[in-house]
Coordinates of N, CA and C in Angstrom, one line a residue:
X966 N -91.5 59.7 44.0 CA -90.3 60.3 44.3 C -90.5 61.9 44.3
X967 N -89.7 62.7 45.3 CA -90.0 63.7 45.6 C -89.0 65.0 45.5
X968 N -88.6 66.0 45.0 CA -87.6 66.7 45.1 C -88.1 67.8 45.8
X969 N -87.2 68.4 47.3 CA -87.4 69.3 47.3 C -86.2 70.3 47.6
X970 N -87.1 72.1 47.6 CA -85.8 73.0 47.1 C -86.3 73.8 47.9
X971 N -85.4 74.8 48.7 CA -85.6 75.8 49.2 C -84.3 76.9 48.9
X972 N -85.1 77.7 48.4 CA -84.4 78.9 47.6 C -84.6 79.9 48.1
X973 N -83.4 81.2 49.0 CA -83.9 81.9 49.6 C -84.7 82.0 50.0
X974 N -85.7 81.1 51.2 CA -86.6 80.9 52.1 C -88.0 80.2 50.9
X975 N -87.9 80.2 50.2 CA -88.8 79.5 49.3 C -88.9 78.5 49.6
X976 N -89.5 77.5 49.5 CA -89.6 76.3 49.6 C -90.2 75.5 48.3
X977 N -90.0 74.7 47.8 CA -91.1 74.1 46.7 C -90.5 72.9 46.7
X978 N -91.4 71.7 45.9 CA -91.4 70.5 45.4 C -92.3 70.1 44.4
X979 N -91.0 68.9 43.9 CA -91.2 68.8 42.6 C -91.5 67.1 42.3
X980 N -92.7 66.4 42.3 CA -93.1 65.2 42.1 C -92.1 64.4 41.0
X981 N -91.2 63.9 41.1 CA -90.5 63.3 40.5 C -91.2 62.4 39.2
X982 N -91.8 61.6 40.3 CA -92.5 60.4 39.4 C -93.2 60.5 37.8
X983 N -93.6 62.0 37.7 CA -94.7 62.4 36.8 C -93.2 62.3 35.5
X984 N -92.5 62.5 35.7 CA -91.3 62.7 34.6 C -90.3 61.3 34.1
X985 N -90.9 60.4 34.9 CA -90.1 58.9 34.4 C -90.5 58.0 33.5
X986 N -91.9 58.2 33.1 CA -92.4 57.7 32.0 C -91.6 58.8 31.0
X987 N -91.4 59.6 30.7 CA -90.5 60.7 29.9 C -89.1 60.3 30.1
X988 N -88.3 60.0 30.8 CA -87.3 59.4 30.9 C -87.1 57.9 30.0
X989 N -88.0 57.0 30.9 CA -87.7 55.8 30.0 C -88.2 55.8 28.2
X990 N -89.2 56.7 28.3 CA -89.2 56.6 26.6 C -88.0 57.2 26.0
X991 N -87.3 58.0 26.5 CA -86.1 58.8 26.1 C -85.1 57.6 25.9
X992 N -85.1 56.8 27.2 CA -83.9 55.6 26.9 C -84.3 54.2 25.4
X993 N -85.8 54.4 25.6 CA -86.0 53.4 24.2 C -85.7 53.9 23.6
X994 N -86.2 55.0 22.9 CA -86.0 55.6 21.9 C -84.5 55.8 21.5
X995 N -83.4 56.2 22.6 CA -82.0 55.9 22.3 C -81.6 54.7 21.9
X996 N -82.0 53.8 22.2 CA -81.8 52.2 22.2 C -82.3 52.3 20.7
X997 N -83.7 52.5 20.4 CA -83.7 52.4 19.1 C -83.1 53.0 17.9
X998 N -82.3 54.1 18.5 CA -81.9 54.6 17.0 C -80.4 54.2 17.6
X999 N -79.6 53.7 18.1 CA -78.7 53.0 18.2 C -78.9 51.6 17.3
X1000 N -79.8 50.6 17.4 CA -80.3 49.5 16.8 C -80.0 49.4 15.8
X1001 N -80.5 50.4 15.1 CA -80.9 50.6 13.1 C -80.1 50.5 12.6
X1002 N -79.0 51.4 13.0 CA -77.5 51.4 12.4 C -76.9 49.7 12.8
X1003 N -76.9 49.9 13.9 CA -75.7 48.2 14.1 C -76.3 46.9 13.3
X1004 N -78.1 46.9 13.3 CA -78.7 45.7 12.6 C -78.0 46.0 10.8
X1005 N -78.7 47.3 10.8 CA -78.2 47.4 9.1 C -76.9 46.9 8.7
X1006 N -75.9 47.2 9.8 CA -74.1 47.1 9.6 C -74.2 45.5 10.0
X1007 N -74.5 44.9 10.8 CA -74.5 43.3 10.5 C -75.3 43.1 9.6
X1008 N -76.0 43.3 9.0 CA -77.1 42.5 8.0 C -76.0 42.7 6.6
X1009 N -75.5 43.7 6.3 CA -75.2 43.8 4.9 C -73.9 42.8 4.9
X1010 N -74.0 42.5 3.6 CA -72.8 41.3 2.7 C -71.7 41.9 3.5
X1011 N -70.8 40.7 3.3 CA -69.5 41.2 3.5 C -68.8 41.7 2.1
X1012 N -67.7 42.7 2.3 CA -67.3 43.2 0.9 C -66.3 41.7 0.7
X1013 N -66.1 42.0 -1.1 CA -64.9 41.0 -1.8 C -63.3 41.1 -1.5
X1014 N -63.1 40.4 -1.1 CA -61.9 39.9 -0.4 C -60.4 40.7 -1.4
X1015 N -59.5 41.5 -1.1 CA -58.7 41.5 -1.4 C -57.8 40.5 -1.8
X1016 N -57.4 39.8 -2.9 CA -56.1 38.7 -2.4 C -55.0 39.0 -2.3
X1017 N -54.2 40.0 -2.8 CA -53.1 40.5 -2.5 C -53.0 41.3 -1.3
X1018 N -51.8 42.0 -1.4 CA -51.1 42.4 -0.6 C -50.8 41.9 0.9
X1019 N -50.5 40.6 0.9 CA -50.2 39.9 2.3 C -51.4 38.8 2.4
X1020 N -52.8 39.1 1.7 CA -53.6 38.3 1.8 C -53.4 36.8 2.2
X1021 N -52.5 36.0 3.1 CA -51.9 34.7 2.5 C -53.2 33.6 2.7
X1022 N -54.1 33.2 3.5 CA -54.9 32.7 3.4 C -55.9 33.1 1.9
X1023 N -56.1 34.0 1.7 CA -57.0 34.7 0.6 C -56.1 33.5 -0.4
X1024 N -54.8 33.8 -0.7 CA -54.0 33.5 -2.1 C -53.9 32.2 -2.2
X1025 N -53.7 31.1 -0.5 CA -53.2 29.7 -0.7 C -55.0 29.2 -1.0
X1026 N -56.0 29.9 -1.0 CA -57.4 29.2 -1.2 C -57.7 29.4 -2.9
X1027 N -56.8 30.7 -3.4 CA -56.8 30.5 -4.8 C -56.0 29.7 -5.1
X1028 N -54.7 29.3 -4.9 CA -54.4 28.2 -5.4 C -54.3 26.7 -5.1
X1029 N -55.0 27.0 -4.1 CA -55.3 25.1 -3.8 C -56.5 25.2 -4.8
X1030 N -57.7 25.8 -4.8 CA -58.8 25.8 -5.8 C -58.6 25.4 -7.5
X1031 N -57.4 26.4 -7.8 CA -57.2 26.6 -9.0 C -56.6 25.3 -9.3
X1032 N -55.8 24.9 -8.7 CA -54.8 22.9 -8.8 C -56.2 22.1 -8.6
X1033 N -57.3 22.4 -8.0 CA -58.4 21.6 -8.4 C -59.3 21.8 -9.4
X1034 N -58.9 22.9 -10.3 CA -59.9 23.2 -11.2 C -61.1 23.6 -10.5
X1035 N -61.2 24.5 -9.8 CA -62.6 24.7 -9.1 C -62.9 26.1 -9.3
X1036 N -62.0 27.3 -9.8 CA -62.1 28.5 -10.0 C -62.7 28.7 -11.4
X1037 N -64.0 30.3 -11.5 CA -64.2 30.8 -12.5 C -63.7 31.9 -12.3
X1038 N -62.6 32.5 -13.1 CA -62.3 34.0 -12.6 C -62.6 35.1 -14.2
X1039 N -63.6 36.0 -13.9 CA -63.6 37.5 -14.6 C -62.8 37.6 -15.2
X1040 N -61.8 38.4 -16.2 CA -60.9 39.1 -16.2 C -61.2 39.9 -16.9
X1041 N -61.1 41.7 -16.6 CA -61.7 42.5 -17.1 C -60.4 43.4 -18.4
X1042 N -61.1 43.4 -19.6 CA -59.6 44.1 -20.6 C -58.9 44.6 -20.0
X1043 N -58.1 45.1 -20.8 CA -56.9 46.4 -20.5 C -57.7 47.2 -21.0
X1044 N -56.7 48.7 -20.6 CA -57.1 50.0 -21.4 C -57.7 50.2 -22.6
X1045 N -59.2 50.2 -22.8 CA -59.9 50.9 -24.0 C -58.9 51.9 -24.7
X1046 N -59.3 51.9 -25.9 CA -58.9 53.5 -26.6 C -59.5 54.6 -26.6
X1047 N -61.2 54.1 -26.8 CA -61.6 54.8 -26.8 C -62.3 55.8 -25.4
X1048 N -61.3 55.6 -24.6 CA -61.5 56.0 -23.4 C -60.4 56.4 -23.1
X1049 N -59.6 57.1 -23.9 CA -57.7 57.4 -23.7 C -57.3 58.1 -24.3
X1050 N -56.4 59.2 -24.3 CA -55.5 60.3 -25.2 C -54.6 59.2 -25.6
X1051 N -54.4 58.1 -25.0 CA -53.1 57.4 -25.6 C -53.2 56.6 -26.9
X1052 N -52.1 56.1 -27.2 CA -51.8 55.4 -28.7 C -52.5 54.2 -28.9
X1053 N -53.5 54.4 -29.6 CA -54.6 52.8 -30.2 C -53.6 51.8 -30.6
X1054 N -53.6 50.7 -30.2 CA -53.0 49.6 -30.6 C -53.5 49.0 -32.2
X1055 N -54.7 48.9 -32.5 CA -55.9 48.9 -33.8 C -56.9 49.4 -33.3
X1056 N -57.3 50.0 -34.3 CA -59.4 49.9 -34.3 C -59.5 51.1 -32.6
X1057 N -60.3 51.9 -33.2 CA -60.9 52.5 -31.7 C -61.5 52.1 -30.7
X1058 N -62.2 50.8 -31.1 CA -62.9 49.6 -30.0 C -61.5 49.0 -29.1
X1059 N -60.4 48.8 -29.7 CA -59.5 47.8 -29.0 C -58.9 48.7 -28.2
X1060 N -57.6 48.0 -27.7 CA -57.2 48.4 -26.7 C -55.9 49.3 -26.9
X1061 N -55.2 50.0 -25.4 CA -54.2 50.9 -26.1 C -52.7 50.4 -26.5
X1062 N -52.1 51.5 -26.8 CA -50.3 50.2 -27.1 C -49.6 50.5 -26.2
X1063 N -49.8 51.2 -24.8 CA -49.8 51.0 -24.1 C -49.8 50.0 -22.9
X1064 N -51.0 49.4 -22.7 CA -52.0 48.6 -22.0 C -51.3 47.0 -22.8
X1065 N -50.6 46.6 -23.9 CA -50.5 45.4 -24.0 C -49.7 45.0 -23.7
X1066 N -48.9 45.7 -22.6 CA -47.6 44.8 -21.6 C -48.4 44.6 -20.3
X1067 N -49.2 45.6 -20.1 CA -50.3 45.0 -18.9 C -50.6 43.5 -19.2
X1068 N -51.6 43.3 -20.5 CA -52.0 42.5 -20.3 C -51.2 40.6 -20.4
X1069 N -50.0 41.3 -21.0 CA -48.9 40.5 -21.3 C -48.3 39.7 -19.4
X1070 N -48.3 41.0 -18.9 CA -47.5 40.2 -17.2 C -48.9 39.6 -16.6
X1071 N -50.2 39.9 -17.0 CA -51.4 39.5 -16.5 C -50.9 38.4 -16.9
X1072 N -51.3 38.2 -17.8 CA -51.2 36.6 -18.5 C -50.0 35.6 -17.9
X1073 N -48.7 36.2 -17.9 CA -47.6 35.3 -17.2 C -48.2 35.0 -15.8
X1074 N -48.8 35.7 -15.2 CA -49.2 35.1 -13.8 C -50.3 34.2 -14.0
X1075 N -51.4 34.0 -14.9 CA -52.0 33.0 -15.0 C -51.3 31.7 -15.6
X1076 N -49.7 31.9 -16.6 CA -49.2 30.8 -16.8 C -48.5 30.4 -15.4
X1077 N -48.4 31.0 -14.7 CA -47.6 30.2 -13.1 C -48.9 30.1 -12.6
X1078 N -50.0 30.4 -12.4 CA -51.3 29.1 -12.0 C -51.0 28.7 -12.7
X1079 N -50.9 28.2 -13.8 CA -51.0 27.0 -14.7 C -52.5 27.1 -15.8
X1080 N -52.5 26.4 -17.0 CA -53.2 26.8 -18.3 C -53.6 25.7 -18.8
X1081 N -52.7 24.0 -17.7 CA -53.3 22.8 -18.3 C -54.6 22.6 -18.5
X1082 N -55.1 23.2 -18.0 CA -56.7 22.5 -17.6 C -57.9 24.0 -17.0
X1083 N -57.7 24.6 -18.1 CA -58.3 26.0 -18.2 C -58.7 26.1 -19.8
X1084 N -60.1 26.6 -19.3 CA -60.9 27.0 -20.6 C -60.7 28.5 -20.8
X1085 N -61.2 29.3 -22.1 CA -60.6 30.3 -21.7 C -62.3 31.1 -22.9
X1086 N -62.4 32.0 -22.6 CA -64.2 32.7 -23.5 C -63.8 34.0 -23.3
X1087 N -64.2 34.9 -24.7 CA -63.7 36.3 -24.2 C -64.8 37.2 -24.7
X1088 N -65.1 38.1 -24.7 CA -66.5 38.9 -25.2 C -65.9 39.1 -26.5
X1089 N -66.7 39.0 -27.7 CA -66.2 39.4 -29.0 C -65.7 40.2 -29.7
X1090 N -66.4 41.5 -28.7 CA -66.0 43.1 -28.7 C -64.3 43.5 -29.3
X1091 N -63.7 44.4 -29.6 CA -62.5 43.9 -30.0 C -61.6 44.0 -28.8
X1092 N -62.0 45.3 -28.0 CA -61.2 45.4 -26.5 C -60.5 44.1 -25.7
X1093 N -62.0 43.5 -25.7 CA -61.5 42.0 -24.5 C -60.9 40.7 -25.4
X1094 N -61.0 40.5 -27.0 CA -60.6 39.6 -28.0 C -59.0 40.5 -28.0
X1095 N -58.5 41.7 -28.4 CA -56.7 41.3 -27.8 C -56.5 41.4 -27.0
X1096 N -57.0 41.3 -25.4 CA -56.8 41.2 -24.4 C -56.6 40.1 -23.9
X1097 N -57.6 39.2 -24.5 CA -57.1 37.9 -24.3 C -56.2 37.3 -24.8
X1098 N -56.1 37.7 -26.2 CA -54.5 37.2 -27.0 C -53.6 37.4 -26.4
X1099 N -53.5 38.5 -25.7 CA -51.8 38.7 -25.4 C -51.8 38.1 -24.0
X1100 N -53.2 37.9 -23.4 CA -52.7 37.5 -22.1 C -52.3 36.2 -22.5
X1101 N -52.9 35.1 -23.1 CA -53.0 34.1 -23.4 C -52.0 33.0 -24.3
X1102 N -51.9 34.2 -25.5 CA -51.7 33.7 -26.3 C -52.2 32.9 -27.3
X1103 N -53.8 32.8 -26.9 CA -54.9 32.5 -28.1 C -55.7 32.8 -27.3
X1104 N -56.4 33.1 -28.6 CA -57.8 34.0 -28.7 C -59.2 33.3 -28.1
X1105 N -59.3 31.9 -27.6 CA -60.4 31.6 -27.0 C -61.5 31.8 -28.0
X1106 N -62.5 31.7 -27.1 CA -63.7 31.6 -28.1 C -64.2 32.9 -27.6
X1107 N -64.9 33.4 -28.7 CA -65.5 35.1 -28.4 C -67.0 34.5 -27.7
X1108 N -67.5 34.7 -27.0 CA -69.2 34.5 -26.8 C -69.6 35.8 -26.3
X1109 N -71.2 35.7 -26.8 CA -72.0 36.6 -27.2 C -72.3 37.5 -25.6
X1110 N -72.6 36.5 -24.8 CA -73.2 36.1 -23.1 C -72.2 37.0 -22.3
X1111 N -70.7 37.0 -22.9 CA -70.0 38.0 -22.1 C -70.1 39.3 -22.5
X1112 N -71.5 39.8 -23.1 CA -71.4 41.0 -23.5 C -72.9 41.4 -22.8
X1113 N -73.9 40.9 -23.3 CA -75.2 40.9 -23.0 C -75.2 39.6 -21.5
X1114 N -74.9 40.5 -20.3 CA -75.0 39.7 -19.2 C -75.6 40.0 -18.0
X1115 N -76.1 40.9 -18.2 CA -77.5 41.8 -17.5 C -78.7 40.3 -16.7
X1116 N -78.2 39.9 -15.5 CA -79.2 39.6 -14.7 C -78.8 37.7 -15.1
X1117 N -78.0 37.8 -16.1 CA -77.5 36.1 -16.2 C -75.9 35.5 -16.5
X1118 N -75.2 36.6 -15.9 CA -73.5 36.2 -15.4 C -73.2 34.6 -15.2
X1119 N -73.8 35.0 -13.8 CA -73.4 33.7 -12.7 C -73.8 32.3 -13.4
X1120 N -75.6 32.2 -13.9 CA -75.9 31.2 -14.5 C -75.4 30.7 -15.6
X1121 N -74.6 31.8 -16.7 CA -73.3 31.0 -18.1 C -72.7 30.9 -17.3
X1122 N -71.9 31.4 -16.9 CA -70.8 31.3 -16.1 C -70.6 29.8 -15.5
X1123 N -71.5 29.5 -14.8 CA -71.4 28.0 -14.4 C -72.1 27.2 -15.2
X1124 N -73.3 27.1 -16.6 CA -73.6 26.9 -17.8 C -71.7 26.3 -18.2
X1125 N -71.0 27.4 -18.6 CA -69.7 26.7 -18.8 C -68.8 26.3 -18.3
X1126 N -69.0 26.3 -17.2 CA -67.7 25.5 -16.4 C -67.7 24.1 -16.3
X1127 N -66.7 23.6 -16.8 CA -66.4 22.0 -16.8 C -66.0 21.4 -15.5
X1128 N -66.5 20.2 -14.9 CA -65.8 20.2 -13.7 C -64.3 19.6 -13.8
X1129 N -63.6 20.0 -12.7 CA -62.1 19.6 -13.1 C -61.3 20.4 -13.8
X1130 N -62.3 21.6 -14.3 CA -61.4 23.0 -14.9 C -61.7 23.8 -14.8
X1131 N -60.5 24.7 -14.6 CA -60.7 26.4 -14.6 C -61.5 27.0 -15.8
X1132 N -62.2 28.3 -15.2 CA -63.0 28.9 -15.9 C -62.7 30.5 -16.6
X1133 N -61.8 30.7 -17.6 CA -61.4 32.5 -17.7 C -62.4 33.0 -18.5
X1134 N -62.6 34.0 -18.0 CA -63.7 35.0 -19.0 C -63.3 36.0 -18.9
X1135 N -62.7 36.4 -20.3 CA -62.0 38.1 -20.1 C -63.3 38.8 -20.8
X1136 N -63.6 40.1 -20.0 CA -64.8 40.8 -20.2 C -65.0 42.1 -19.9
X1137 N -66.3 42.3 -19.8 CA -66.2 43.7 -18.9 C -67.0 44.2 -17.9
X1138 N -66.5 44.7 -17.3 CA -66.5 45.8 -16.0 C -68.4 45.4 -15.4
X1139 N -69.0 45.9 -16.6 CA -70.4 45.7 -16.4 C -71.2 44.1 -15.9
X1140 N -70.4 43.2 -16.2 CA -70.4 41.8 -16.3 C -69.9 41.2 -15.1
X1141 N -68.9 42.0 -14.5 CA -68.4 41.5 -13.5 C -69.3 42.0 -12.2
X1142 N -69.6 43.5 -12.5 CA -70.8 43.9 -11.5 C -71.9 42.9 -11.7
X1143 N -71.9 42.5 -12.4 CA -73.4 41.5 -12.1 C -73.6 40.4 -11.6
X1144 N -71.6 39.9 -12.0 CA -71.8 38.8 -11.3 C -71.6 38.9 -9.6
X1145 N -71.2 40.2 -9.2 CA -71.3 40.2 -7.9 C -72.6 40.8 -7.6
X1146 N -73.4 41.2 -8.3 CA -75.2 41.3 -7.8 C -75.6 39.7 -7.5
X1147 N -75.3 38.8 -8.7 CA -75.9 37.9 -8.6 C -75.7 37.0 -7.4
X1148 N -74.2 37.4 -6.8 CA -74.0 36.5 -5.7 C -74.2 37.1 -4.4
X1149 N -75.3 38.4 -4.6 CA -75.7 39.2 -4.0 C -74.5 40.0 -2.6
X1150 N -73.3 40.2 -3.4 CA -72.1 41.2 -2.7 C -72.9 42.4 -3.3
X1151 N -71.7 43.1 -2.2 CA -71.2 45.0 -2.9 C -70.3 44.8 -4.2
X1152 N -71.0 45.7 -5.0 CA -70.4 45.8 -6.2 C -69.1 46.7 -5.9
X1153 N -68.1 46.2 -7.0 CA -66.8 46.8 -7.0 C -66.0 47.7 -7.9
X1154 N -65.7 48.4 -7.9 CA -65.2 49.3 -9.2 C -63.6 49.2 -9.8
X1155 N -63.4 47.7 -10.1 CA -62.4 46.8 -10.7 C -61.8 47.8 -11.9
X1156 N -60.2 47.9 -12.1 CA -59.8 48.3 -12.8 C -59.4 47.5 -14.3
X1157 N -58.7 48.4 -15.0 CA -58.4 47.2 -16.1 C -57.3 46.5 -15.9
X1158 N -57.9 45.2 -16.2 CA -56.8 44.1 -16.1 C -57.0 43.1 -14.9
X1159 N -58.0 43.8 -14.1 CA -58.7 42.9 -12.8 C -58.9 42.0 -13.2
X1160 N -58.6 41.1 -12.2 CA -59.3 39.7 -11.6 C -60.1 39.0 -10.3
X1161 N -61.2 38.8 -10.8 CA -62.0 38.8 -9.7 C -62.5 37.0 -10.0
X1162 N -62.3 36.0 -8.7 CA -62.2 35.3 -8.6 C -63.0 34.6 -8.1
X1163 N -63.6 33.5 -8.4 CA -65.0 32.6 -7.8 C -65.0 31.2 -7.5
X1164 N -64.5 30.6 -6.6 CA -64.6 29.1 -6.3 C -65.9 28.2 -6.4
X1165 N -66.0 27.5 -7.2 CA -67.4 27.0 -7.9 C -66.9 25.1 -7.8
X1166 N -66.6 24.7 -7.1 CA -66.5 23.4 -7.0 C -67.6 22.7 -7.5
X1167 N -68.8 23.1 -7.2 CA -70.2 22.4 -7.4 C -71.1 24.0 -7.8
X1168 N -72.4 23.7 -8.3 CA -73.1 25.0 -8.3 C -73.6 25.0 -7.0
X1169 N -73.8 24.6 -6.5 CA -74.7 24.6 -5.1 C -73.5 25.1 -4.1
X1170 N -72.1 25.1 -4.4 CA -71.5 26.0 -3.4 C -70.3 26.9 -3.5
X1171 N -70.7 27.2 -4.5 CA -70.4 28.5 -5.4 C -70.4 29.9 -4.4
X1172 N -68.8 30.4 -4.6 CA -69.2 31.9 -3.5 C -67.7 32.6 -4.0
X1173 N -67.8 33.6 -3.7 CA -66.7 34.6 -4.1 C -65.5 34.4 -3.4
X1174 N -64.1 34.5 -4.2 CA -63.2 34.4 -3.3 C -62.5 35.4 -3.1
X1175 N -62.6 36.3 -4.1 CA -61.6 37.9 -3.9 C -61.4 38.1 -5.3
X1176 N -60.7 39.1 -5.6 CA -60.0 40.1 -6.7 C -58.6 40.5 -6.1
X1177 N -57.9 40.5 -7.5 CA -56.9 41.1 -7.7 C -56.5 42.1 -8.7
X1178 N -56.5 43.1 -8.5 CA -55.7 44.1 -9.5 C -54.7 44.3 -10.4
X1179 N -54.5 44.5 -11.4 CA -53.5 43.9 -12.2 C -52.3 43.9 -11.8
X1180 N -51.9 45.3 -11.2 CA -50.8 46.1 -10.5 C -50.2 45.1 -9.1
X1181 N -51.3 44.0 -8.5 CA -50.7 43.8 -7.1 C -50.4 42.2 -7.2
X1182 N -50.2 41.6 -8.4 CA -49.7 40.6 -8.3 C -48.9 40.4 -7.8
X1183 N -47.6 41.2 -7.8 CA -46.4 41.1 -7.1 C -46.6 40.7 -5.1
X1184 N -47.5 41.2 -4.9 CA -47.8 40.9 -3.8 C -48.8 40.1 -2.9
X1185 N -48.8 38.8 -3.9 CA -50.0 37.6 -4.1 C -48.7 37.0 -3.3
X1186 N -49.0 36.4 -2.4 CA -48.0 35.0 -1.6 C -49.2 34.0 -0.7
X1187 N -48.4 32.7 -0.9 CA -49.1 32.1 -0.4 C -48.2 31.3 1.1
X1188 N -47.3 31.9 1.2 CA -46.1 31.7 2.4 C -46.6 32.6 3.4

């Protein structure tokens, strides 16, 4: 291919051809840095499911789950003290006096799931032990595993799950990031009083179902 130009009596030409091998590498090369981004953006996990706020598919799979006993859900304390200008409830490890009507309306929403047929394990630390009291109204068993959980969450975690029952583990923050390493999601930056929820029917088909924040219960429906 040939261009030509005549410019105030000038004449010239310009071989086209020599410049299309330069052209189509220009178009790979666009193609490929187009590529990178869209493969990377399909390849990575999907994030953890909201359940609230309108979620209603998200909420009716927690509770059809949970009426089968098939859920292990996290629950991370309430407000530390020692992380607060506010008023210690006891001890600088526990939690604030504040923070124990949080964990009080947490808990009424797990008595409307229901408590028949729920185990309940809380890290021994003193934070997550009244956190569980007040949500509960008993103290569960302290274990060691919800403290030191670095790289083996997921495997106690289903180590204690009974089939036929729900699974609570009130804990912390660090624990719950592991457990979503281990089910190889995006880690989440869960507040206090979160609940982050896992459908575990069988181990072999075990997967995340969402989180809830303490604050958005009100807005959990399954209508």
């Amino acid at each position: 291919m040939e261009l030509r130009l005549n410019l105030l009596g000038i004449k010239r030409s310009i071989d086209l051809s020599r410049y299309a091998r330069y052209r189509n590498a220009a178009v790979v090369l666009a193609a490929a840095l187009l590529a990178v981004p869209l493969t990377v953006w399909l390849l990575q996990p999907d994030a953890v499911p909201d359940l609230a706020h309108g979620n209603v598919a998200g909420a009716k799979a927690l509770a059809d789950g949970w009426a089968r006993g098939d859920m292990i859900v996290l629950v991370r304390h309430v407000e530390r003290c020692d992380h607060s200008a506010a008023l210690c409830l006891a001890g600088s490890e526990g939690i604030t006096e504040r923070s124990r009507s949080v964990a009080v309306s947490v808990g009424a929403q797990f008595q409307r799931l229901g408590l028949n047929k729920a185990d309940i394990y809380h890290s021994p630390i003193l934070r997550a032990a009244q956190t569980a009291d007040f949500m509960f109204s008993k103290g569960g068993f302290g274990e060691d595993w919800l403290i030191s959980c670095k790289g083996t969450m997921l495997r106690e975690a289903l180590a204690h799950k009974v089939a036929g029952r729900n699974l609570i583990l009130v804990t912390h923050s660090e624990c719950m990031t592991q457990l979503e390493k281990n089910l190889k999601l995006p880690t989440l930056t869960l507040g206090y009083g979160a609940s982050l929820f896992i459908s575990a029917p069988t181990p072999q088909t075990t997967h995340m179902l969402g989180f809830i924040d303490a604050s958005d219960w009100h807005t959990v429906t399954t209508q």
